[in-house]
mmCIF file of C-alpha atoms in Angstrom:
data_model
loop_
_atom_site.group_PDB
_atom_site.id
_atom_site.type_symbol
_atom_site.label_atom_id
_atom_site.label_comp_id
_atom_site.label_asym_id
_atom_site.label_seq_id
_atom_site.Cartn_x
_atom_site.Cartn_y
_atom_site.Cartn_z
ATOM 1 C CA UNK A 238 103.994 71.123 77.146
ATOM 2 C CA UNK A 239 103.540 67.750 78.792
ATOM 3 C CA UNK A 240 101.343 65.149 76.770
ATOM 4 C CA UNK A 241 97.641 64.445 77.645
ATOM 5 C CA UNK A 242 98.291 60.693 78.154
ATOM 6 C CA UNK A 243 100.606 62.499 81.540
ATOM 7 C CA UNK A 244 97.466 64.047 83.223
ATOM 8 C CA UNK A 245 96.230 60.839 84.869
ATOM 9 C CA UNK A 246 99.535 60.295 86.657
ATOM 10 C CA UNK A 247 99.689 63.663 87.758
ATOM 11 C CA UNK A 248 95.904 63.184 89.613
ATOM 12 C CA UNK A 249 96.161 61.705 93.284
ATOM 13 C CA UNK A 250 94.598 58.350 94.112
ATOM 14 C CA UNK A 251 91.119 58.289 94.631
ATOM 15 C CA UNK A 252 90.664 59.415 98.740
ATOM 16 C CA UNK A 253 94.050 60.554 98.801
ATOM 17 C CA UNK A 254 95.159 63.741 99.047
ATOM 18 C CA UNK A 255 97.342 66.035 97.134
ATOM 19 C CA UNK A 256 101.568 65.691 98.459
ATOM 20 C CA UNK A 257 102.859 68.506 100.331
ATOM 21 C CA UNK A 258 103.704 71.523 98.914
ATOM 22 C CA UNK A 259 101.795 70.860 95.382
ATOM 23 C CA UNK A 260 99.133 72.614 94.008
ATOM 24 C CA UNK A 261 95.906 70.696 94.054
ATOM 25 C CA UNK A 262 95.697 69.364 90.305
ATOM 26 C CA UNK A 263 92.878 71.273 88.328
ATOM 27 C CA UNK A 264 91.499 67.702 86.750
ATOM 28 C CA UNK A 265 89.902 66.558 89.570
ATOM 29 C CA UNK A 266 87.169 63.501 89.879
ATOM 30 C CA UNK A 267 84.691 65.744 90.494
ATOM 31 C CA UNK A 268 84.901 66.866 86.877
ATOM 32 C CA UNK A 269 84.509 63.810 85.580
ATOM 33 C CA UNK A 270 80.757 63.566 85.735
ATOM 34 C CA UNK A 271 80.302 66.574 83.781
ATOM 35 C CA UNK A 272 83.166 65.393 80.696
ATOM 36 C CA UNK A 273 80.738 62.225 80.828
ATOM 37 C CA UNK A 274 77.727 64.376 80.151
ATOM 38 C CA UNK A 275 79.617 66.283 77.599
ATOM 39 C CA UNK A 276 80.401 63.145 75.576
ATOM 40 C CA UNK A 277 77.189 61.467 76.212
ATOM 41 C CA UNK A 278 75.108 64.752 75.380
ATOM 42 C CA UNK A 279 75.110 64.287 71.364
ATOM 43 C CA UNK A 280 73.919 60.690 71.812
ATOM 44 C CA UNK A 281 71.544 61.696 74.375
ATOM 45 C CA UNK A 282 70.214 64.605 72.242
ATOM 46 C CA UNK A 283 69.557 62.152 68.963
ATOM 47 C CA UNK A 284 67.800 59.514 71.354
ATOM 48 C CA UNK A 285 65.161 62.264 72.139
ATOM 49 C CA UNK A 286 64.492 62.984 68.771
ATOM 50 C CA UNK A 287 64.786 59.524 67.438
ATOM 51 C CA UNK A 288 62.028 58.413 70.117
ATOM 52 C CA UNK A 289 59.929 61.496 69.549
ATOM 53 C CA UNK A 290 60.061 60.983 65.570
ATOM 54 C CA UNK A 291 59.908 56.902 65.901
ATOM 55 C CA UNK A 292 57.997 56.182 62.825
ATOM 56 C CA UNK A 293 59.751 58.571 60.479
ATOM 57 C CA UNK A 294 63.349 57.451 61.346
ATOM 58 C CA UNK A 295 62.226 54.085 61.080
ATOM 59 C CA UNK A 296 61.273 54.763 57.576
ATOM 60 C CA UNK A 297 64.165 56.840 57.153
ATOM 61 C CA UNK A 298 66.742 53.822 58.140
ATOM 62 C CA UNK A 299 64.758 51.842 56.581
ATOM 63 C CA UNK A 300 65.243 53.483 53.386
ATOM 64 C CA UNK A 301 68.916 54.109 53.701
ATOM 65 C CA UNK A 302 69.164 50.131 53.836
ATOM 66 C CA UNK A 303 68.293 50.044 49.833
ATOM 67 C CA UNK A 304 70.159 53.048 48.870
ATOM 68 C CA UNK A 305 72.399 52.683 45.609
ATOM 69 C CA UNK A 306 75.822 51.588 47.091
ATOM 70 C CA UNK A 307 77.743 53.468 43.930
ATOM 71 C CA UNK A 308 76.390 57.171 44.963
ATOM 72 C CA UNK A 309 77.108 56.204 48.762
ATOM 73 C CA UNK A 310 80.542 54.810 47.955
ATOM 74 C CA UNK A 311 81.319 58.377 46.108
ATOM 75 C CA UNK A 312 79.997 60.103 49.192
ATOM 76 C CA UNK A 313 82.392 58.357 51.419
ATOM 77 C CA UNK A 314 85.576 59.287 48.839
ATOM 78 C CA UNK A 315 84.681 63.096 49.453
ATOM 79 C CA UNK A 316 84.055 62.638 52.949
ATOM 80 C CA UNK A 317 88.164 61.581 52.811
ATOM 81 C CA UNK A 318 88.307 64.524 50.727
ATOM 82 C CA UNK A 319 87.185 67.197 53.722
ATOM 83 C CA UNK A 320 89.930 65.883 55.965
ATOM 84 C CA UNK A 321 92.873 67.130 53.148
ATOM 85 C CA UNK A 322 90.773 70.478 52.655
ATOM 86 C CA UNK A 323 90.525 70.734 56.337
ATOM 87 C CA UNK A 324 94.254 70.564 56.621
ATOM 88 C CA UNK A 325 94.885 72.425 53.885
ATOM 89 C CA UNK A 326 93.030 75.602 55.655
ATOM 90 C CA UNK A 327 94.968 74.540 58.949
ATOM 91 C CA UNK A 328 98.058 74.972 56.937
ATOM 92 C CA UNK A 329 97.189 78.455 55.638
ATOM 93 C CA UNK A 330 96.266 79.834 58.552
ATOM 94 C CA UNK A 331 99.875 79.685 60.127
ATOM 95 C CA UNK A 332 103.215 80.719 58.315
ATOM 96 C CA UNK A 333 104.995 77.855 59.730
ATOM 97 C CA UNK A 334 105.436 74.895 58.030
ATOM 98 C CA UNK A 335 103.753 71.614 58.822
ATOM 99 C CA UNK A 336 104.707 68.065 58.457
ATOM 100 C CA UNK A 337 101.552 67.127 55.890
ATOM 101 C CA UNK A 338 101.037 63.910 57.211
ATOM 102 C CA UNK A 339 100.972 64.959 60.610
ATOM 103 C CA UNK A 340 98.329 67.451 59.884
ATOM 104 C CA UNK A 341 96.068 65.489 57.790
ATOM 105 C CA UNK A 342 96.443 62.558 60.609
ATOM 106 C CA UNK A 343 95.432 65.546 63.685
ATOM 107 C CA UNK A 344 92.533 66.300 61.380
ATOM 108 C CA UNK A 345 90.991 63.113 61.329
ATOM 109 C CA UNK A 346 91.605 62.980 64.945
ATOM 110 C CA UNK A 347 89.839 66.347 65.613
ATOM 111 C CA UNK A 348 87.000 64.864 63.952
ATOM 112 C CA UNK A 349 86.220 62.488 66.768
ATOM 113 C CA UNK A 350 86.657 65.087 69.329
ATOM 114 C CA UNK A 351 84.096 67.517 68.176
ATOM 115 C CA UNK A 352 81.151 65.073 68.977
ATOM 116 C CA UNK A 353 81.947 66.165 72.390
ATOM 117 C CA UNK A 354 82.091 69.720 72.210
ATOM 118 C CA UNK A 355 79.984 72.620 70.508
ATOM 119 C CA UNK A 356 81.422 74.481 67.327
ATOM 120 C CA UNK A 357 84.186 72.773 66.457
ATOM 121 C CA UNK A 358 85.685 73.292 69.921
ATOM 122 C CA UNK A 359 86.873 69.818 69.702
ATOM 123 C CA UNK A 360 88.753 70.408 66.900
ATOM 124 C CA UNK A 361 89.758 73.403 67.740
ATOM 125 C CA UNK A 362 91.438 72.146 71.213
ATOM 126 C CA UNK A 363 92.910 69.318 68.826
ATOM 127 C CA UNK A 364 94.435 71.289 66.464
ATOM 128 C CA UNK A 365 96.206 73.994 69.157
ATOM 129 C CA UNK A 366 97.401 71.098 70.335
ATOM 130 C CA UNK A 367 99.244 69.808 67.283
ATOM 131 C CA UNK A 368 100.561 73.277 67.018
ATOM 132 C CA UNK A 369 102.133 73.186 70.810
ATOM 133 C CA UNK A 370 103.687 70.163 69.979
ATOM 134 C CA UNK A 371 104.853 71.539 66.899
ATOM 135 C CA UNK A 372 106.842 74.486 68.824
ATOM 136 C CA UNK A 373 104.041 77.456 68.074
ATOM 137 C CA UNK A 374 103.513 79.713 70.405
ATOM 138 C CA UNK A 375 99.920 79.296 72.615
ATOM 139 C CA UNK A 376 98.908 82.863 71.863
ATOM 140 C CA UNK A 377 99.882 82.202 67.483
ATOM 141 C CA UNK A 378 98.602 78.897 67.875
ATOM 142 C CA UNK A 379 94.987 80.268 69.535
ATOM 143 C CA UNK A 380 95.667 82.867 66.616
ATOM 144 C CA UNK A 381 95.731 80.253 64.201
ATOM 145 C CA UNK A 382 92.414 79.239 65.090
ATOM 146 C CA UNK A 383 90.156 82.417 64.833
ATOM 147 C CA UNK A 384 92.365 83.085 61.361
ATOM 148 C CA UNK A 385 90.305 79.739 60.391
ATOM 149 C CA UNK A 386 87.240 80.962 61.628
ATOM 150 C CA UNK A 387 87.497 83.822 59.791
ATOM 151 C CA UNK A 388 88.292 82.703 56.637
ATOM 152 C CA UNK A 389 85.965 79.269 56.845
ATOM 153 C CA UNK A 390 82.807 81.752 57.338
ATOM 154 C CA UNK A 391 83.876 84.472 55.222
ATOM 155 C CA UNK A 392 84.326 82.103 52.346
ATOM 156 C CA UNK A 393 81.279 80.703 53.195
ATOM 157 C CA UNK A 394 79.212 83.579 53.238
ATOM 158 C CA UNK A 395 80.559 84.408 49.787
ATOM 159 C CA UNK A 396 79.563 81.111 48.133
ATOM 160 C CA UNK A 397 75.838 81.437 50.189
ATOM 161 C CA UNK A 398 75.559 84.644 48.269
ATOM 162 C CA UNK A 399 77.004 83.231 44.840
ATOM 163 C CA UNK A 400 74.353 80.240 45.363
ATOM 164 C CA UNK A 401 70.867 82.757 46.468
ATOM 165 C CA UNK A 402 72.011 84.889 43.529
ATOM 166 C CA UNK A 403 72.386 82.220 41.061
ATOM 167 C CA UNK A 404 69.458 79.835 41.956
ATOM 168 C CA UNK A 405 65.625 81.024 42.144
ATOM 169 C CA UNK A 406 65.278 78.073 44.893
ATOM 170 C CA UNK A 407 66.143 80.804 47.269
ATOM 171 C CA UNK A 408 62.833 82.234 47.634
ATOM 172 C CA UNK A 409 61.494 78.885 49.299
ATOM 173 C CA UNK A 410 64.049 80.117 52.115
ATOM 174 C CA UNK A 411 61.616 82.858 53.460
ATOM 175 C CA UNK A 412 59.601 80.113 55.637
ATOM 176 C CA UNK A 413 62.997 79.040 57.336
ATOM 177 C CA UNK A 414 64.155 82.466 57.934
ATOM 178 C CA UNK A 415 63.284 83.387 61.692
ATOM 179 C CA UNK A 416 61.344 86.262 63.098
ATOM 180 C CA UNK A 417 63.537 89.464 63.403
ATOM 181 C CA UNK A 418 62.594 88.992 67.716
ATOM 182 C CA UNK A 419 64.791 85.947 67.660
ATOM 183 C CA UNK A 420 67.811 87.428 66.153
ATOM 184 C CA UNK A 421 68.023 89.893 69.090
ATOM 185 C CA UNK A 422 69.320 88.272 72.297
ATOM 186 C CA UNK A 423 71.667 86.850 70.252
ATOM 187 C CA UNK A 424 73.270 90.348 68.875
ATOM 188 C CA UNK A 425 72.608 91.446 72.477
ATOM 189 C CA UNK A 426 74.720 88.862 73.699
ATOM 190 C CA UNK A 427 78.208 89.323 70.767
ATOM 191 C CA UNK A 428 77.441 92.913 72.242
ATOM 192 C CA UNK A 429 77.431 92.533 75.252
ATOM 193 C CA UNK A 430 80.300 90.324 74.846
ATOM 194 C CA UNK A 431 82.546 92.907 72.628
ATOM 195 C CA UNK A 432 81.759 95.627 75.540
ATOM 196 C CA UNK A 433 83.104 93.048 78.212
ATOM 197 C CA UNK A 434 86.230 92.126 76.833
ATOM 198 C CA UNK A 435 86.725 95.610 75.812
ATOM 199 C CA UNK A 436 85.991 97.179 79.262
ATOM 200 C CA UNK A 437 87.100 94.505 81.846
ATOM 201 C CA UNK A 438 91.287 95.140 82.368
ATOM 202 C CA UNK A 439 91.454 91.321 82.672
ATOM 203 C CA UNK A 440 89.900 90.193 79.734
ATOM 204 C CA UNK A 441 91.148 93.313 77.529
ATOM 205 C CA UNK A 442 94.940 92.646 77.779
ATOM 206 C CA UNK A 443 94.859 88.681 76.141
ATOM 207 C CA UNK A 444 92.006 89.969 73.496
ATOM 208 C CA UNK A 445 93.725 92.507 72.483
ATOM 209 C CA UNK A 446 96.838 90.444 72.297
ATOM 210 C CA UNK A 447 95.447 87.977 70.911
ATOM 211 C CA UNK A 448 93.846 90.313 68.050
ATOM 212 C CA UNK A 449 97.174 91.381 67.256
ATOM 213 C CA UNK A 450 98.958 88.490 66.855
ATOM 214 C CA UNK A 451 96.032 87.536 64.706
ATOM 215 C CA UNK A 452 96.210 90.676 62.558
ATOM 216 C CA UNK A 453 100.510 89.887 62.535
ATOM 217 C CA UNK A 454 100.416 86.380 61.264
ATOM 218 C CA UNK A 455 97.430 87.429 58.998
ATOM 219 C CA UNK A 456 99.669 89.839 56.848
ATOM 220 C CA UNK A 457 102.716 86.915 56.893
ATOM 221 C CA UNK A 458 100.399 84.737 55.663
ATOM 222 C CA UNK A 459 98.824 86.556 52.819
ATOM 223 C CA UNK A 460 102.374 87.799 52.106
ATOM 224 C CA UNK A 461 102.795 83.862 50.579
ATOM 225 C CA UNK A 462 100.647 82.895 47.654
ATOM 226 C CA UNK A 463 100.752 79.454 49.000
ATOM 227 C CA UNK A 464 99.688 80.250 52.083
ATOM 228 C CA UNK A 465 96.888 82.566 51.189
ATOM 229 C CA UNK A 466 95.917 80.224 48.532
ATOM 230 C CA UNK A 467 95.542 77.217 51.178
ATOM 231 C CA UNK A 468 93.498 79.314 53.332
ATOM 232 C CA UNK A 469 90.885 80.516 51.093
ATOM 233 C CA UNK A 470 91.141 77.951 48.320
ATOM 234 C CA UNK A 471 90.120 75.365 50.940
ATOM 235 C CA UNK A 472 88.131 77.573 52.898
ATOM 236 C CA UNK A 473 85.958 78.100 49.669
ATOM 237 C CA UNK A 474 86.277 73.885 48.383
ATOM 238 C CA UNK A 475 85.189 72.597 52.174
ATOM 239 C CA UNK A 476 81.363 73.739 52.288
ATOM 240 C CA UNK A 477 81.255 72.665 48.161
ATOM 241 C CA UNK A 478 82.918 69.233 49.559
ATOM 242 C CA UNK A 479 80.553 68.846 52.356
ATOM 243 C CA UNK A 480 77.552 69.905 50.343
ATOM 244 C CA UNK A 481 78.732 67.539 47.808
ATOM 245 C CA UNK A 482 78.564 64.680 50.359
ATOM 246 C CA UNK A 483 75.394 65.087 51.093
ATOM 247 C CA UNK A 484 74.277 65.238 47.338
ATOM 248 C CA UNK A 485 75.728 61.711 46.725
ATOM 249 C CA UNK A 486 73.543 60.803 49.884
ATOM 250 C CA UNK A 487 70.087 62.326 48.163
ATOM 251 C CA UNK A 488 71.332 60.505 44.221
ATOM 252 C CA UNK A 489 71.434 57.466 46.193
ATOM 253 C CA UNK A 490 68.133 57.598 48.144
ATOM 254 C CA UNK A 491 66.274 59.321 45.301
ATOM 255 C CA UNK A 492 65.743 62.579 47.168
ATOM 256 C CA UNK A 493 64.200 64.353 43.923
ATOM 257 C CA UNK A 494 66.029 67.541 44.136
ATOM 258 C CA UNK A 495 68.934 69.075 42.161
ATOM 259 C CA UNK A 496 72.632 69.068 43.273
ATOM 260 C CA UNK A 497 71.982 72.839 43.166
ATOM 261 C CA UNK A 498 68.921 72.904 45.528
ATOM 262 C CA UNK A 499 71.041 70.549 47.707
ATOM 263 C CA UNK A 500 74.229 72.671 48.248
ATOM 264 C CA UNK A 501 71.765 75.369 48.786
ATOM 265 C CA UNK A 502 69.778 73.981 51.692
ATOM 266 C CA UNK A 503 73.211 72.886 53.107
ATOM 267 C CA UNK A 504 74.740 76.111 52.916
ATOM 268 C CA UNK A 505 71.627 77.744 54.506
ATOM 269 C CA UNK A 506 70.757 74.831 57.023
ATOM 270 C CA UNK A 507 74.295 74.919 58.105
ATOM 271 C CA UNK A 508 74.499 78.753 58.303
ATOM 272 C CA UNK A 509 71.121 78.961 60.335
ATOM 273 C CA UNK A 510 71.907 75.240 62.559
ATOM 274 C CA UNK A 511 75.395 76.520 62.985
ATOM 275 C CA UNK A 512 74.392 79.579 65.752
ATOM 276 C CA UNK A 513 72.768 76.705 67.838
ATOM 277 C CA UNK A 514 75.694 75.685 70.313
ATOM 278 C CA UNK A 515 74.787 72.002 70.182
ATOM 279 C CA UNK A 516 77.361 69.490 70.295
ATOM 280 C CA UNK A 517 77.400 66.976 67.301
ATOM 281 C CA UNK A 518 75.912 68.927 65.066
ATOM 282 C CA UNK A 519 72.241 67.625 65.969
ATOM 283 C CA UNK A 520 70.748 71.087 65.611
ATOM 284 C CA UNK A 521 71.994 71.460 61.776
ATOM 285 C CA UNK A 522 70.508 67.984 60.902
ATOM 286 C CA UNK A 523 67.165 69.117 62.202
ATOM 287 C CA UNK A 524 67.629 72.302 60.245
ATOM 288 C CA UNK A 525 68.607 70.263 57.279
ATOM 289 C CA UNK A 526 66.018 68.084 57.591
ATOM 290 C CA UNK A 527 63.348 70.963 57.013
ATOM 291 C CA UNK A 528 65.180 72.770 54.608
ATOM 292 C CA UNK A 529 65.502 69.630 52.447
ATOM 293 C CA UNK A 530 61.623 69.267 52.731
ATOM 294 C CA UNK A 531 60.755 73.174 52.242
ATOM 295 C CA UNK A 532 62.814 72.664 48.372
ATOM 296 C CA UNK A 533 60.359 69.855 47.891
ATOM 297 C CA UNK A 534 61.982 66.346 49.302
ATOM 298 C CA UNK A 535 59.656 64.125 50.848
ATOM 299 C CA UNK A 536 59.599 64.218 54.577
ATOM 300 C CA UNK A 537 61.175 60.422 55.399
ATOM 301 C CA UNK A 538 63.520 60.627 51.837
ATOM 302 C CA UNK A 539 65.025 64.065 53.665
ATOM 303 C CA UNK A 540 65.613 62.486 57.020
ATOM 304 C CA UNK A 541 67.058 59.376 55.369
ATOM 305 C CA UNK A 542 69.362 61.522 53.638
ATOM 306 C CA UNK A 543 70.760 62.954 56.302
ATOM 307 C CA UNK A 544 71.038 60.133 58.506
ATOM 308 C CA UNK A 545 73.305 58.341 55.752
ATOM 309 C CA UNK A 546 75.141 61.796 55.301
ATOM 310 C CA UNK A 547 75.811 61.979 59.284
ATOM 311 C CA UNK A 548 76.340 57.888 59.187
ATOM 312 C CA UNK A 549 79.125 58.905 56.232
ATOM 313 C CA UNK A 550 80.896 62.320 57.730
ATOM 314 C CA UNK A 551 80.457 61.496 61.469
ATOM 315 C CA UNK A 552 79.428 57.799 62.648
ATOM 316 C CA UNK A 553 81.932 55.780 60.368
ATOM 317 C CA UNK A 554 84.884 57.771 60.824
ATOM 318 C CA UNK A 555 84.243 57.919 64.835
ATOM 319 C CA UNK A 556 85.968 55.033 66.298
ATOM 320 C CA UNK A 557 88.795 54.968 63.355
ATOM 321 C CA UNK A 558 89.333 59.031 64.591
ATOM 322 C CA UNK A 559 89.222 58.005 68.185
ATOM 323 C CA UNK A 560 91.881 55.405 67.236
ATOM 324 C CA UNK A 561 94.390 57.850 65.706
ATOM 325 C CA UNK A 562 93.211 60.642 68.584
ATOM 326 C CA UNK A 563 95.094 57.875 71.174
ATOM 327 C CA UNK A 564 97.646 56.874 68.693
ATOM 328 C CA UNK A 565 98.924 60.377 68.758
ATOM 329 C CA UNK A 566 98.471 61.150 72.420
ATOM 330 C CA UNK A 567 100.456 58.223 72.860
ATOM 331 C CA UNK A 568 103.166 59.012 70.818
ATOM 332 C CA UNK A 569 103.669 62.704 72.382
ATOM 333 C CA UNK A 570 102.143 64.304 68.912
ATOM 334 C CA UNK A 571 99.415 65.906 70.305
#
């Protein structure tokens, strides 16, 4: 498969059309417009909310400014840490082997991609990538990725449950929970979406292949204790990590509430935030933002926090990931 940095010499000059006898390239400029939007969306999204909420992000930047620099410093070390968990996952979810360095690289890369696209799509199209390039197969490469999926929310779910059983902070969820009306279109629509691909001829025949290659590499993979352990074992540290990140954030800003109470409300804000298909993660900080205050935090000390976690995960690492996104495009690895 040809490299990314190829596609803009295989577009025609602008007002010039296609040569004879080629197919008219699917990148075309009318699609540009909406790849701008795409990118611009997340930035557009947190202007709106920033100039709706003026006074409390104010306050909230404003405290961030005299946070303790030790706390924020350990933040940053275990945001380096998700990167190495992430590829440690990406490694367990395929029975080939991976060149480490490679794959940690990709992962920081993918990073600066998903602030473009929805739920982790922008990883997700980095990552398949890597794998082309790496001689996978599309269909165990796109395998690869809902093997991930699985396991990252499974593992997830498991440690939500360990956390609501463990912790009495739990019952200050009820508030955030929604009404059981708004839960419906959305299992109307994974119906709905199950009966389609299971009905439709066209759809059915790359599900169902896809499915099964799942299922194949699945048993190879658990089949190696190195794999398996890679896949769950990080699956299981990356929400901790995360959560963890965040907790630094609140020690430094004096958020007030327990490194408990904190991995809960991340677990449940990212759970509940997570079903919104909003690109850069906007509608988890505004989910986080009110969990954090329903456990007790003050309003602004709650916002701050998660404007220096997002400033942390997200804003630092952006133009470094972009960097290394190009580097490797360049140099035919993804």
């Amino acid at each position: 498969m040809s490299s990314l940095s190829s596609l803009p010499s295989a577009l025609p000059a602008s007002g010039s059309e296609a040569p004879p006898g080629r197919p008219r390239p699917v990148l075309s400029a009318a699609g540009r417009p909406l790849r701008l939007a795409l990118c611009l969306s997340p930035l557009l999204i947190a202007v709106i909310w920033g100039l709706t909420n003026r006074s409390l992000l104010l306050e909230g930047v404003a405290r961030l400014a005299h946070a303790e620099p030790g706390w924020l410093l350990a933040g940053g070390g275990l945001t380096c840490l998700t990167w190495v968990v992430a590829a440690c996952i990406r490694q367990g979810a395929v029975p080939d082997r991976l060149p480490p360095g490679l794959l940690l690289a990709s992962q920081f890369a993918a990073g600066a991609a998903n602030h473009a696209l929805p739920a982790g799509l922008g990883a997700h199209a980095v990552t398949v990538r890597f794998l082309r390039t790496r001689g996978v197969p599309l269909e165990r490469a796109t395998a690869s990725i809902a093997l991930y999926s699985v396991a990252k929310s499974g593992a997830k779910t498991v440690v939500l449950v360990v956390f609501l059983l463990s912790s009495s902070a739990w019952r200050r969820l009820g508030e955030l929970v929604p009404d059981g009306m708004v839960l419906v279109p959305v299992v109307v629509v994974v119906t709905l979406a199950g009966v389609t691909a299971a009905v439709v001829r066209p759809l059915r025949r790359p599900v169902t292949g896809l499915v099964r290659c799942a299922l194949s590499d699945a048993r190879v993979v658990h089949a190696r204790p190195s794999r398996a352990l890679a896949l769950w074992g990080g699956a299981t540290a990356l929400p901790l990590v995360q959560a963890g990140v965040l907790a630094c954030t609140g020690e430094a800003l004096g958020l007030g509430l327990s490194w408990g109470d904190v991995l809960l409300a991340y677990l449940a804000a990212g759970t509940a935030g997570g079903a919104v298909p909003v690109p850069g993660g906007v509608a988890v900080d505004a989910a986080l933002v009110f969990t954090l205050a329903a456990f007790g935090a003050p309003l602004a000390v709650a916002t701050a926090t998660v404007i220096g976690y997002r400033v942390l995960t997200d804003w630092l690492p952006l133009l470094p990931g972009a960097l290394v996104l190009s580097a490797m495009i360049r140099a035919k690895v993804l």
